[in-house]
Coordinates of C-alpha atoms and ligand atoms in Angstrom, one line a residue:
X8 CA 25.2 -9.6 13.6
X9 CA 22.2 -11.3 12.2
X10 CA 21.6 -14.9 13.6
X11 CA 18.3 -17.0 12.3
X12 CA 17.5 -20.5 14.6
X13 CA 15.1 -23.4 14.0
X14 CA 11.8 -22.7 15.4
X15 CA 9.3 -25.6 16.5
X16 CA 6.0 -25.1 16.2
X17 CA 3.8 -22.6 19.1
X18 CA 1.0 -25.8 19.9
X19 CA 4.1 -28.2 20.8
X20 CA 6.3 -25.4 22.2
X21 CA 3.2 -24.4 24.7
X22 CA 3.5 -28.3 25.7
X23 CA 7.2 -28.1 26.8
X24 CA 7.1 -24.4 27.8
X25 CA 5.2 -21.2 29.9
X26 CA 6.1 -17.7 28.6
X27 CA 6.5 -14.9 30.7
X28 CA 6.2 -11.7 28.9
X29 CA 7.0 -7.8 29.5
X30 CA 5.9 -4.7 28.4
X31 CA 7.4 -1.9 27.7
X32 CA 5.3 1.3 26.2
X33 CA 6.7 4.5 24.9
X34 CA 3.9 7.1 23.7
X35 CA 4.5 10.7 22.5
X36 CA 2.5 13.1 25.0
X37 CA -0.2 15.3 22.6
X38 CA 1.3 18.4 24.7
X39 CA 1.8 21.5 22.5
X40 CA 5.6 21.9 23.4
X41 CA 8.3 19.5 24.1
X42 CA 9.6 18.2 27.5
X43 CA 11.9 20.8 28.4
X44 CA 11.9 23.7 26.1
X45 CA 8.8 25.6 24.2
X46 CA 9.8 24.3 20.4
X47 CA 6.6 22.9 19.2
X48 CA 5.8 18.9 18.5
X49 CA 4.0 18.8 15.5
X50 CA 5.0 16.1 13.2
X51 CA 6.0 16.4 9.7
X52 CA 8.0 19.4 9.7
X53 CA 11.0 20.1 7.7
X54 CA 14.0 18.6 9.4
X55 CA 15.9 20.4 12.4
X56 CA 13.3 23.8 12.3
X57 CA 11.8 22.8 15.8
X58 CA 15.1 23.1 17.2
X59 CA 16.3 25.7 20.5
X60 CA 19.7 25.6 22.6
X61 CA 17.6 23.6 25.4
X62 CA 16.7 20.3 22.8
X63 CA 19.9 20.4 21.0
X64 CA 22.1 20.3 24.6
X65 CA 23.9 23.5 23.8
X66 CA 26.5 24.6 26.9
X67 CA 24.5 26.8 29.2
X68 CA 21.0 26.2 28.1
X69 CA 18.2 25.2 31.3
X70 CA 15.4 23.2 30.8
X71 CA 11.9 23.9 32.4
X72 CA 9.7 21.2 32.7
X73 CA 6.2 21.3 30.4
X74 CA 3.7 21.1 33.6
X75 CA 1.1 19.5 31.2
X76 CA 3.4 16.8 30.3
X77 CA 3.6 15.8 34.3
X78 CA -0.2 16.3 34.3
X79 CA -0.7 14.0 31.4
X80 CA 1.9 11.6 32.7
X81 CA -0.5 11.2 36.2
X82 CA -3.8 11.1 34.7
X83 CA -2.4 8.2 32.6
X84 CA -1.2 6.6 36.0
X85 CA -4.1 7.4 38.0
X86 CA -6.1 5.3 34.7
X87 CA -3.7 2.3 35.2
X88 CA -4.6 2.1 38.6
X89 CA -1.0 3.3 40.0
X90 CA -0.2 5.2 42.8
X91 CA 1.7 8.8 42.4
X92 CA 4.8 9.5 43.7
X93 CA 4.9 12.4 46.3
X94 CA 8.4 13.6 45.7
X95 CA 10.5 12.1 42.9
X96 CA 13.2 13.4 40.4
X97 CA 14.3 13.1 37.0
X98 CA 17.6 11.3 36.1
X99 CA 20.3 11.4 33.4
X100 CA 20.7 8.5 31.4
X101 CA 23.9 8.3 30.2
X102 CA 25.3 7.5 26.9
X103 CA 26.1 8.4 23.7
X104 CA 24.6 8.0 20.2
X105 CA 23.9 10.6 17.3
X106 CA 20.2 11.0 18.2
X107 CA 20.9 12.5 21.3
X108 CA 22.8 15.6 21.4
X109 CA 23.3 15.8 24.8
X110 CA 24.8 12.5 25.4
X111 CA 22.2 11.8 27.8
X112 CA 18.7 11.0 28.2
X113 CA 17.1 13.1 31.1
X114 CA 14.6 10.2 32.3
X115 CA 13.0 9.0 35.2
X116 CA 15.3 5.9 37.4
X117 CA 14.4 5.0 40.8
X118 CA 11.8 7.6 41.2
X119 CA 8.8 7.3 38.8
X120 CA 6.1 9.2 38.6
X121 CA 3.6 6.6 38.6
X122 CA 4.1 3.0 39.8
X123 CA 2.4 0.0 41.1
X124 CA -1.2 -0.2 39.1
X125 CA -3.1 -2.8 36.9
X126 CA -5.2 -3.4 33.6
X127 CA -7.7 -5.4 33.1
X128 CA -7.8 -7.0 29.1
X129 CA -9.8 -9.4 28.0
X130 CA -8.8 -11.6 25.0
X131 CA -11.9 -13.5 23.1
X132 CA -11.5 -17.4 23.3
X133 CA -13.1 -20.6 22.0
X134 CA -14.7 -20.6 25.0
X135 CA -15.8 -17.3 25.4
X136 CA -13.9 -14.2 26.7
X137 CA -11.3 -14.6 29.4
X138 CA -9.8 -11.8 31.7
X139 CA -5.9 -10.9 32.4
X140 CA -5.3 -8.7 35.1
X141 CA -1.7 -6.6 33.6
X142 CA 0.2 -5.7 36.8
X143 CA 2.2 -2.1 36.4
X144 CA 5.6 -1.5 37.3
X145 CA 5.8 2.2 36.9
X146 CA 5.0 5.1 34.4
X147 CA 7.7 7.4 34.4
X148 CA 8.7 10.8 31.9
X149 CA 11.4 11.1 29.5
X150 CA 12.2 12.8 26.8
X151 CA 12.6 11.4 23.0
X152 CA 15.6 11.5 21.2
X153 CA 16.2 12.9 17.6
X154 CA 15.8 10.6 14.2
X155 CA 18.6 8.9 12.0
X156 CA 17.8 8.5 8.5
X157 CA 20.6 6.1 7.0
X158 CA 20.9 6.6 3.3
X159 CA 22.5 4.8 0.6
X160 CA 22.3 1.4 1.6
X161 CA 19.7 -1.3 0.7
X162 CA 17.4 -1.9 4.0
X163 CA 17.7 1.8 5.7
X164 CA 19.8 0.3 8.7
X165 CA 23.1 1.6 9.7
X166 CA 25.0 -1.2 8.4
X167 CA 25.8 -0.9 4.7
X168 CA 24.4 3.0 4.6
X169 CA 26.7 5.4 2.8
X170 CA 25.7 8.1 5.6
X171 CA 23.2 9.2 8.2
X172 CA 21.2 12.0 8.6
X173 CA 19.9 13.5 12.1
X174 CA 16.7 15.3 12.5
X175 CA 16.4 16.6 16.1
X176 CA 12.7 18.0 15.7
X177 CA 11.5 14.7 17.8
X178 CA 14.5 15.4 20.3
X179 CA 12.8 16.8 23.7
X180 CA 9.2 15.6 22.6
X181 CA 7.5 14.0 25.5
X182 CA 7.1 10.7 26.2
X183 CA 5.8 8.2 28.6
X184 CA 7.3 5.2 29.4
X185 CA 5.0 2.2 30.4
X186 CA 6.2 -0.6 32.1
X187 CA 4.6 -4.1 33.0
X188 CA 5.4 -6.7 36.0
X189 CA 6.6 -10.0 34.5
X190 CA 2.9 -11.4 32.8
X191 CA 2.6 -14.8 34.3
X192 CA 0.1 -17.4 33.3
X193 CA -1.1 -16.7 30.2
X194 CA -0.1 -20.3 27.9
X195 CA -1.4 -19.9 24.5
X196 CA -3.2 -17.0 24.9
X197 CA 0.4 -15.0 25.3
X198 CA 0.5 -13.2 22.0
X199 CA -3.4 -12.3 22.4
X200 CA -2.7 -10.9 25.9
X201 CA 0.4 -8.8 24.8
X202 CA -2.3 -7.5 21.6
X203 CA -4.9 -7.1 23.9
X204 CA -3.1 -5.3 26.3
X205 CA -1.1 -2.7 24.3
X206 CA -4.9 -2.3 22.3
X207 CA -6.4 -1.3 25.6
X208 CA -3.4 1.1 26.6
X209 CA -4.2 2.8 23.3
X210 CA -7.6 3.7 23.3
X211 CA -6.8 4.8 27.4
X212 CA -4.8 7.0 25.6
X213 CA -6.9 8.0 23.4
X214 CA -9.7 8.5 26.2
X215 CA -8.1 10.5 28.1
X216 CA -6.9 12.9 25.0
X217 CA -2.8 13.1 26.3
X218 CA -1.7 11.5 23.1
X219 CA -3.2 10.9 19.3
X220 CA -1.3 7.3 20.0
X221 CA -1.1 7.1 15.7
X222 CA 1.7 3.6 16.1
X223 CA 1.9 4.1 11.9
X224 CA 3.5 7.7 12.8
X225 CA 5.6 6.2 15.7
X226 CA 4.2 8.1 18.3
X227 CA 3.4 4.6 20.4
X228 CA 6.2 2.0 20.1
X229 CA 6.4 -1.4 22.3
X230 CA 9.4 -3.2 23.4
X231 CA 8.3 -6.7 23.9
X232 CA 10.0 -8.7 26.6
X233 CA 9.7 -13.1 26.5
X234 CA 11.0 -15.7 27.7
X235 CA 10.3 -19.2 28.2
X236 CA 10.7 -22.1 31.0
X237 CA 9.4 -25.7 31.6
X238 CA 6.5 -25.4 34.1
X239 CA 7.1 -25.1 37.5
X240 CA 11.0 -23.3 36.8
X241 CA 12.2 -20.0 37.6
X242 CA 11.6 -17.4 34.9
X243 CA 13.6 -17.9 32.0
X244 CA 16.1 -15.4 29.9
X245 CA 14.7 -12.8 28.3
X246 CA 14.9 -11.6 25.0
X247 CA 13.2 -7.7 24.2
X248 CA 12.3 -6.9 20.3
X249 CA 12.6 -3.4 20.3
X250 CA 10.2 -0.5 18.6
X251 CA 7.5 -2.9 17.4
X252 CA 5.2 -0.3 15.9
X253 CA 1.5 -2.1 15.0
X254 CA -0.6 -3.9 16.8
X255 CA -0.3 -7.0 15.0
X256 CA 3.1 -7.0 15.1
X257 CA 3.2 -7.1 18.9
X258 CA 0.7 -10.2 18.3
X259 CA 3.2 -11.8 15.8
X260 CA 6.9 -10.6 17.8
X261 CA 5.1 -13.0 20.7
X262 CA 4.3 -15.7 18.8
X263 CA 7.6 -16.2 16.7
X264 CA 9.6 -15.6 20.1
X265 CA 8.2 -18.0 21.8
X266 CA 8.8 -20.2 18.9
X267 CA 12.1 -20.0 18.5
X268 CA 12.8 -19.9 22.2
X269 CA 11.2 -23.1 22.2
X270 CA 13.7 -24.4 19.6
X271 CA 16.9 -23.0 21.4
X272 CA 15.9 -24.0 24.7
X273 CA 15.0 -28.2 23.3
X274 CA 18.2 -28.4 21.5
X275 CA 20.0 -28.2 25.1
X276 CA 20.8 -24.2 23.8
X277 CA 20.2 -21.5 26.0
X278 CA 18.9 -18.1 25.3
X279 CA 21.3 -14.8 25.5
X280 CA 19.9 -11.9 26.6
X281 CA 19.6 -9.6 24.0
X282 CA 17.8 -7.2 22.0
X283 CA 16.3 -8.0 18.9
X284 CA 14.2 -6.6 16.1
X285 CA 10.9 -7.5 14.3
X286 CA 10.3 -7.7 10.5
X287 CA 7.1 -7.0 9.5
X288 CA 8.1 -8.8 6.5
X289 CA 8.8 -12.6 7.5
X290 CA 7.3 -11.8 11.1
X291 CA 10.5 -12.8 12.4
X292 CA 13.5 -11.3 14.6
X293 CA 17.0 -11.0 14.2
X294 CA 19.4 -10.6 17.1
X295 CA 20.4 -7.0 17.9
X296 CA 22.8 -6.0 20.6
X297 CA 23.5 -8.5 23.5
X298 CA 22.2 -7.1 27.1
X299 CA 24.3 -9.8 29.1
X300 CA 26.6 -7.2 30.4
X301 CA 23.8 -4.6 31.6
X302 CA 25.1 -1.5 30.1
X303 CA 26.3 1.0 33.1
X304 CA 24.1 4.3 32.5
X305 CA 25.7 6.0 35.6
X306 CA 22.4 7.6 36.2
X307 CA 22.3 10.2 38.9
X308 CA 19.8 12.6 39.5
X309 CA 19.0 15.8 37.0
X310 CA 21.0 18.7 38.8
X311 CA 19.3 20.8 36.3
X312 CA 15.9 20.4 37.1
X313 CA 13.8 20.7 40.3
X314 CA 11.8 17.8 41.8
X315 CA 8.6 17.2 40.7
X316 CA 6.2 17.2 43.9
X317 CA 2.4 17.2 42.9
X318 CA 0.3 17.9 45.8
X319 CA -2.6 15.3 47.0
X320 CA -5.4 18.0 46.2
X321 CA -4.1 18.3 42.7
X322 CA -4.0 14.1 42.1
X323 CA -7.4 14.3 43.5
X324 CA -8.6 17.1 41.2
X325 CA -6.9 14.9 38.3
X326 CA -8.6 12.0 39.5
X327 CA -12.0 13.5 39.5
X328 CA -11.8 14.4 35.4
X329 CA -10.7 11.0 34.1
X330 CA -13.4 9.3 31.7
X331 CA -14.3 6.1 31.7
X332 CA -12.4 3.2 31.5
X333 CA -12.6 1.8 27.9
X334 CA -13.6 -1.3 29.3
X335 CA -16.3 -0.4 31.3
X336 CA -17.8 2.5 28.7
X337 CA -17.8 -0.6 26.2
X338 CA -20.1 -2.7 28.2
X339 CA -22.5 0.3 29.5
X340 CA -22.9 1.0 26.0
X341 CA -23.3 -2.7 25.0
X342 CA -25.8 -2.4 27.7
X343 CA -27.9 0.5 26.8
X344 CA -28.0 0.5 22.9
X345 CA -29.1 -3.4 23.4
X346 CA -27.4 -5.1 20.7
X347 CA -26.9 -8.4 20.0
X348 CA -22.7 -9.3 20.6
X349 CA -22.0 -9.6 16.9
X350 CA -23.5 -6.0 15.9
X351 CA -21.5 -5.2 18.8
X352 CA -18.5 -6.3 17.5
X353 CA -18.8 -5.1 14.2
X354 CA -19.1 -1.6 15.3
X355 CA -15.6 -1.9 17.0
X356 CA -13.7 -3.5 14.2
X357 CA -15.7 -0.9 12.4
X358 CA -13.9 1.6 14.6
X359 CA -17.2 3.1 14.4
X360 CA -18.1 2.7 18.4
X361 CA -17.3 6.4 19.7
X362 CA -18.7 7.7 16.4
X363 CA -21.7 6.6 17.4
X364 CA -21.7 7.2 20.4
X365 CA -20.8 11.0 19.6
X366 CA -24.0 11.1 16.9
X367 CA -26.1 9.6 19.5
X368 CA -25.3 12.4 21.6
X369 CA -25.6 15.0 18.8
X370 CA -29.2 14.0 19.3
X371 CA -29.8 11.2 16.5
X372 CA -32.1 8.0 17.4
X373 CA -29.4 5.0 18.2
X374 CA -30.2 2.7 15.5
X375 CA -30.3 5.2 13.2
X376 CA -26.3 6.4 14.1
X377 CA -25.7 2.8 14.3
X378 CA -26.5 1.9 10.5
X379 CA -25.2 5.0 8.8
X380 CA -22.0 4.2 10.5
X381 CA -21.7 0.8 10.1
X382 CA -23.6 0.4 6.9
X383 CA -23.4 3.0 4.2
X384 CA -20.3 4.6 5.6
X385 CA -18.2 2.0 6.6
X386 CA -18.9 0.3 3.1
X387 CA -17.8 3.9 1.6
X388 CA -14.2 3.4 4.1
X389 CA -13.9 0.4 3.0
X390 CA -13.8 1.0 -0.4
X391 CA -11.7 3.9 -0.3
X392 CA -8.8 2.4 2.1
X393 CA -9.9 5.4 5.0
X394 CA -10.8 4.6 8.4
X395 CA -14.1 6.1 9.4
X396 CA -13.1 9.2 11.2
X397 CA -11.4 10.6 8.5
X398 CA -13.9 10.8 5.6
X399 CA -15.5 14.0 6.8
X400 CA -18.7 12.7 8.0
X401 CA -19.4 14.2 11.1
X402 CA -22.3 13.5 13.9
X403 CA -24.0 16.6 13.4
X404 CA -24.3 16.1 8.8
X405 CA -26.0 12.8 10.3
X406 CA -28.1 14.6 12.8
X407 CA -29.2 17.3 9.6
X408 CA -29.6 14.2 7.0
X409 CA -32.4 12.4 9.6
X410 CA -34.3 15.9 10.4
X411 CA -34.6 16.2 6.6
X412 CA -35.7 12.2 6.2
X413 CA -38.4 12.9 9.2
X414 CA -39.5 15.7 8.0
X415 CA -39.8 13.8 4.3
X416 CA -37.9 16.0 2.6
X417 CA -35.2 13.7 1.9
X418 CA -35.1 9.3 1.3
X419 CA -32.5 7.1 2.0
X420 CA -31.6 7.0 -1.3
X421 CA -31.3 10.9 -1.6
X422 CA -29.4 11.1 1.5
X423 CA -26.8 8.4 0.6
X424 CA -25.8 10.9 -2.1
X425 CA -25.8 13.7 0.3
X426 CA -23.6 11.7 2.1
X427 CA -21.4 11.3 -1.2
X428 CA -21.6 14.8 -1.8
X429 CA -20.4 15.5 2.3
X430 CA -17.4 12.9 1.7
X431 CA -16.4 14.9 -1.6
X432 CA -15.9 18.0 0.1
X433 CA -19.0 19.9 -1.1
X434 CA -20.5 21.7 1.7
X435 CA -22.7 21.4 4.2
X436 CA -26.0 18.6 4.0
X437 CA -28.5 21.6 3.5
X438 CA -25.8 23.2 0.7
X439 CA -25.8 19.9 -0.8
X440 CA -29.1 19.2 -1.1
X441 CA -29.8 22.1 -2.3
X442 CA -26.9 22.6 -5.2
X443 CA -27.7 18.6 -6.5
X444 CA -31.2 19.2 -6.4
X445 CA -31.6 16.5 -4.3
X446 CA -34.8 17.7 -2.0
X447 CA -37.9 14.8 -1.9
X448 CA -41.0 16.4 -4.5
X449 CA -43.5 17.2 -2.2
X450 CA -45.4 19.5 -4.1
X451 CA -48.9 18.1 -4.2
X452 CA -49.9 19.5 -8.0
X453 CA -46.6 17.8 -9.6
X454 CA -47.0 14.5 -7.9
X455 CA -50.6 14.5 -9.3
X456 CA -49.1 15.5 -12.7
X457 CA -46.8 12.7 -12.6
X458 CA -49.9 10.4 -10.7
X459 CA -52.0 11.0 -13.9
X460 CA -49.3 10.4 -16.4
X461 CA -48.6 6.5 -14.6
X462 CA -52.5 6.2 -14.6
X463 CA -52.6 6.8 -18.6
X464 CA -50.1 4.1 -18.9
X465 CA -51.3 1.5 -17.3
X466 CA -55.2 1.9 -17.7
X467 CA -55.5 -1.8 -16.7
X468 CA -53.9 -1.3 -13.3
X469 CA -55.8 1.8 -12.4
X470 CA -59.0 -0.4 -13.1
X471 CA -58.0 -3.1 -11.0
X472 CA -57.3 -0.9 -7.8
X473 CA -60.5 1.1 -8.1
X474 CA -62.4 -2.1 -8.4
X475 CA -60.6 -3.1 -4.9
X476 CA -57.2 -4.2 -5.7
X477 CA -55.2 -1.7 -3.3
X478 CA -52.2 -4.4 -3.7
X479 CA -52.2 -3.1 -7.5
X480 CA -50.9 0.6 -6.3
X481 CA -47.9 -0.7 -6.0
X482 CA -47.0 -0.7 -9.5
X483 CA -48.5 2.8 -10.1
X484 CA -46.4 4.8 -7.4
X485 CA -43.1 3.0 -8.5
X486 CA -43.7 4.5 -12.0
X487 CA -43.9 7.9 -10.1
X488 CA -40.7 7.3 -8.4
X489 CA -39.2 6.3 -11.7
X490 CA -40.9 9.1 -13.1
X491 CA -39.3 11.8 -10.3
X492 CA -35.4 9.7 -9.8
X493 CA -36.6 8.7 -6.5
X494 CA -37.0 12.7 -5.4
X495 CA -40.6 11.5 -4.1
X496 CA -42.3 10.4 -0.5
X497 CA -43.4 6.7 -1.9
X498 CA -46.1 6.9 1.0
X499 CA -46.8 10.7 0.0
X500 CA -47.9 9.6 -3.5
X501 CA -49.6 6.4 -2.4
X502 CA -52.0 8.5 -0.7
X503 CA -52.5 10.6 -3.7
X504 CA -52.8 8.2 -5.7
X505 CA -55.9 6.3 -3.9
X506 CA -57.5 9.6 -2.9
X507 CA -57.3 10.7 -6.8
X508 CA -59.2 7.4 -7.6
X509 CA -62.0 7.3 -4.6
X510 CA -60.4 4.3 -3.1
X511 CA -60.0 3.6 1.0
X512 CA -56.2 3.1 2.0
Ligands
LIG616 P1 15.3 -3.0 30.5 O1 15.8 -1.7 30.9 O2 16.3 -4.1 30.3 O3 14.4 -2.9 29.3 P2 13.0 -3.0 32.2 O4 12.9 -3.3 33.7 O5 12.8 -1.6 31.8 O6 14.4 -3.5 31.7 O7 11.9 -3.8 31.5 C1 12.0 -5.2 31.4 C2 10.6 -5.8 31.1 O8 10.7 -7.2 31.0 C3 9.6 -5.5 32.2 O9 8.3 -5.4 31.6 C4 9.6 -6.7 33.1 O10 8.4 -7.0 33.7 C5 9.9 -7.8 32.0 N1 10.6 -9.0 32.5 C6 11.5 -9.1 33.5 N2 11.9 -10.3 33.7 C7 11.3 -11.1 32.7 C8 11.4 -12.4 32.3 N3 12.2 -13.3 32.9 N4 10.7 -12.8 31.2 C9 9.9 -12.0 30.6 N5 9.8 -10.6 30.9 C10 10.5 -10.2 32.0
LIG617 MG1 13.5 -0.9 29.1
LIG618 ZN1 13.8 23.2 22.0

């Protein structure tokens, strides 16, 4: 069923109306086997070849839970702030749908994991930045279920498709389940918050190294929970648009929610609680299935599987290895590389921040990491549609490129097209430089060739300097870095060139 509603516009329905949003993560663990079996996760494989009796619920078969999955799944809650459970259990989920050959979901119910943390995100306002404290319900395991591909029909749903296909490589693959409290309080700033938020769970993620978090390849996915009431009411109805898969789409699935809420709500309608799904193409939602009568799961716990108990000295351990916050790493390093809030900020929409941080570490003077990342390089992204970490540049080529520009044996025009030369897959710096002939002339008797050649030329100029004009050498050593391509040290043959004619620097 596919119902569209009037919408009124966010500014006027933020006068009538305070949202109350929800959060629901699910991320893809990075671990090396699935949940409950030992068939590998990589993506991208040909359908149904990471298969085994355990992920495709054959009679008989026992699962064995992946221990680094329950470790990843605590170092994630002890980043949120949560507490750990002491004793708690999987459950089954039942229910039944083509994905899931089982016909249930082993997941976690009343006993999660992880519950009861917080974090911090700050959106940027007109009036400066403002902070939202994100209150955790719970992190709890599960496992994902397989893929339907529906063919045949025009928009790849079920409805209309001719038939479905099922891949069950992604069935069994780890995931974590991230849920919020209700998110009070927020007005206007709502769809910023929910952005902000899901931005910041990300790049935990990505921190902490349990998850490559890629939401293009699915392997983070938000459900996004709102609902609206005049100020001062009880919580509205909620509505949850499922599997919103880009950042900006969680912005946008806020945004047009709370408009059309707005619009049901001041026509004397009310809202149905339902799912709903996002188009990335009108940045709308359509109704999905209607949640008024919860659906009955008859969870119960997982007879197959024993508890999971993690003892205190091992949370502590866990503790003790977690990095640091994004947050707080971003304002150290604000901090100690001293840069003005705008540079600041282009180096994260640059995605260039850690990169930096890693070349900085490689051993590379700061500034200088910071404008071959965010200059030359990002311009070269850019261009080419790539995001900085994949072009091939890594902090040690920078590290090699500035020992060969202090050492004057390249420029910064020679090593842009070492650069080009690293991006286009032709070696190392040192084999670059050395098959494109790209390495500064510093051999004294061809500089002086090339010195005495210029001087010929322009017999005027070399008069004027010897008389006193040391301003005129300009135009003399830019004729030898004509004459060499730019392959020479302009101070290098500045030097020459007054020592040649008995002048004082
Ligand atoms: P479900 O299984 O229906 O998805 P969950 O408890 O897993 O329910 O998640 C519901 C999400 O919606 C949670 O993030 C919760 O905080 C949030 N939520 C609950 N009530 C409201 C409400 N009235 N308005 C907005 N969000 C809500
Ligand atoms: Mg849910
Ligand atoms: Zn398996």
């Amino acid at each position: 069923m596919t119902t569209t509603h009037d919408t009124i516009p966010f500014e006027q329905a933020l006068e009538k109306f305070d949202p109350v949003l929800g959060l629901e993560t699910h991320v893809e663990l990075g671990t090396a086997s699935k949940m409950f079996c030992s068939c590998p996760t990589e993506f991208g494989a040909a359908a149904n070849t990471q298969v085994c009796p355990v992920c495709l619920g054959l009679p008989g078969s026992m699962p064995v839970v992946n221990a680094m999955a329950v470790e990843s799944t605590i170092r994630m809650g002890l980043a949120l702030n949560c507490s750990i459970a002491e004793w708690c259990r999987f459950a089954r989920k039942n229910y039944f749908y083509p994905d899931m050959p089982k016909d249930y979901q082993v997941s976690q119910y009343d006993e999660p994991l992880c519950f009861d943390g917080y974090l911090d995100v700050t959106v940027e306002t007109d009036d400066g930045p403002r902070e939202f404290r994100v209150e955790i319900e719970r992190v709890h395991m599960e496992e994902d279920t397989g893929k339907l591909t529906h063919a045949g029909g025009a928009t790849g749903r079920i409805h209309g498709a001719d038939y479905s296909l099922v891949d069950y490589n992604r069935a069994g693959i780890p995931l974590i389940e991230i849920v919020t409290k209700p998110i009070e309080g927020t007005g206007s700033l709502a769809p910023l918050v929910a952005r902000a938020y899901v931005t910041e769970l990300r790049d935990l993620m990505r921190g902490l190294g349990v998850s490559d978090v890629r939401m293009e390849e699915g392997s983070l996915r938000c459900d996004v929970n709102v609902s609206l009431a005049p100020p001062g009411d009880p919580w509205g109805t909620r509505s949850e648009t499922k599997n919103v898969n880009s950042l900006r789409s969680v912005e946008r699935a806020v945004h047009s929610e709370i408009e059309r809420q707005a619009a049901v709500l001041s026509s004397g309608g009310r809202v149905i609680q339902e799912t709903r799904h996002f188009h990335e193409d009108t940045g709308r939602s359509t109704s999905g299935r209607s949640k008024e009568q919860a659906e009955d799961y008859r969870y119960f716990p997982e007879p197959d599987l024993v508890p999971v108990a993690p003892s205190r000295e091992w949370v502590e351990e866990l503790r003790a290895t977690l990095p640091e916050p994004p947050s707080v790493k971003r304002a150290r390093l604000r901090a100690e590389w001293g840069v003005s809030d705008h540079d600041f900020q282009t180096l994260i929409n640059a995605g260039a921040l850690l990169l930096v941080e890693e070349t900085i570490a490689a051993g590379v003077d700061q500034a200088a990491a910071r404008k071959w990342w965010s200059g030359e390089l990002t311009r070269i992204a850019n261009d080419r549609g790539l995001e900085l970490d994949s072009l091939g540049v890594t902090p040690d080529d920078i590290k090699r490129v500035e020992e060969l520009l202090a050492e004057g044996s390249l420029n910064d025009k020679l090593a842009r097209q070492v650069f080009d030369g690293v991006i286009a897959g032709e070696g190392t710096v040192d084999e670059i430089v050395a098959s494109r002939g790209l390495g500064v002339v510093s051999d004294d008797s061809a500089l002086l060739t090339a010195i005495d050649a210029a001087l010929a030329e322009q017999p005027d100029v070399a008069e004027k300097i010897k008389g006193g004009k040391v301003q005129a050498a300009g135009a003399i050593v830019g004729a030898v870095m004509k004459a060499t391509r730019g392959q020479a040290d302009a101070a290098k043959v500045r030097s020459l060139l007054l020592e040649r004619l008995g002048v004082e620097g």
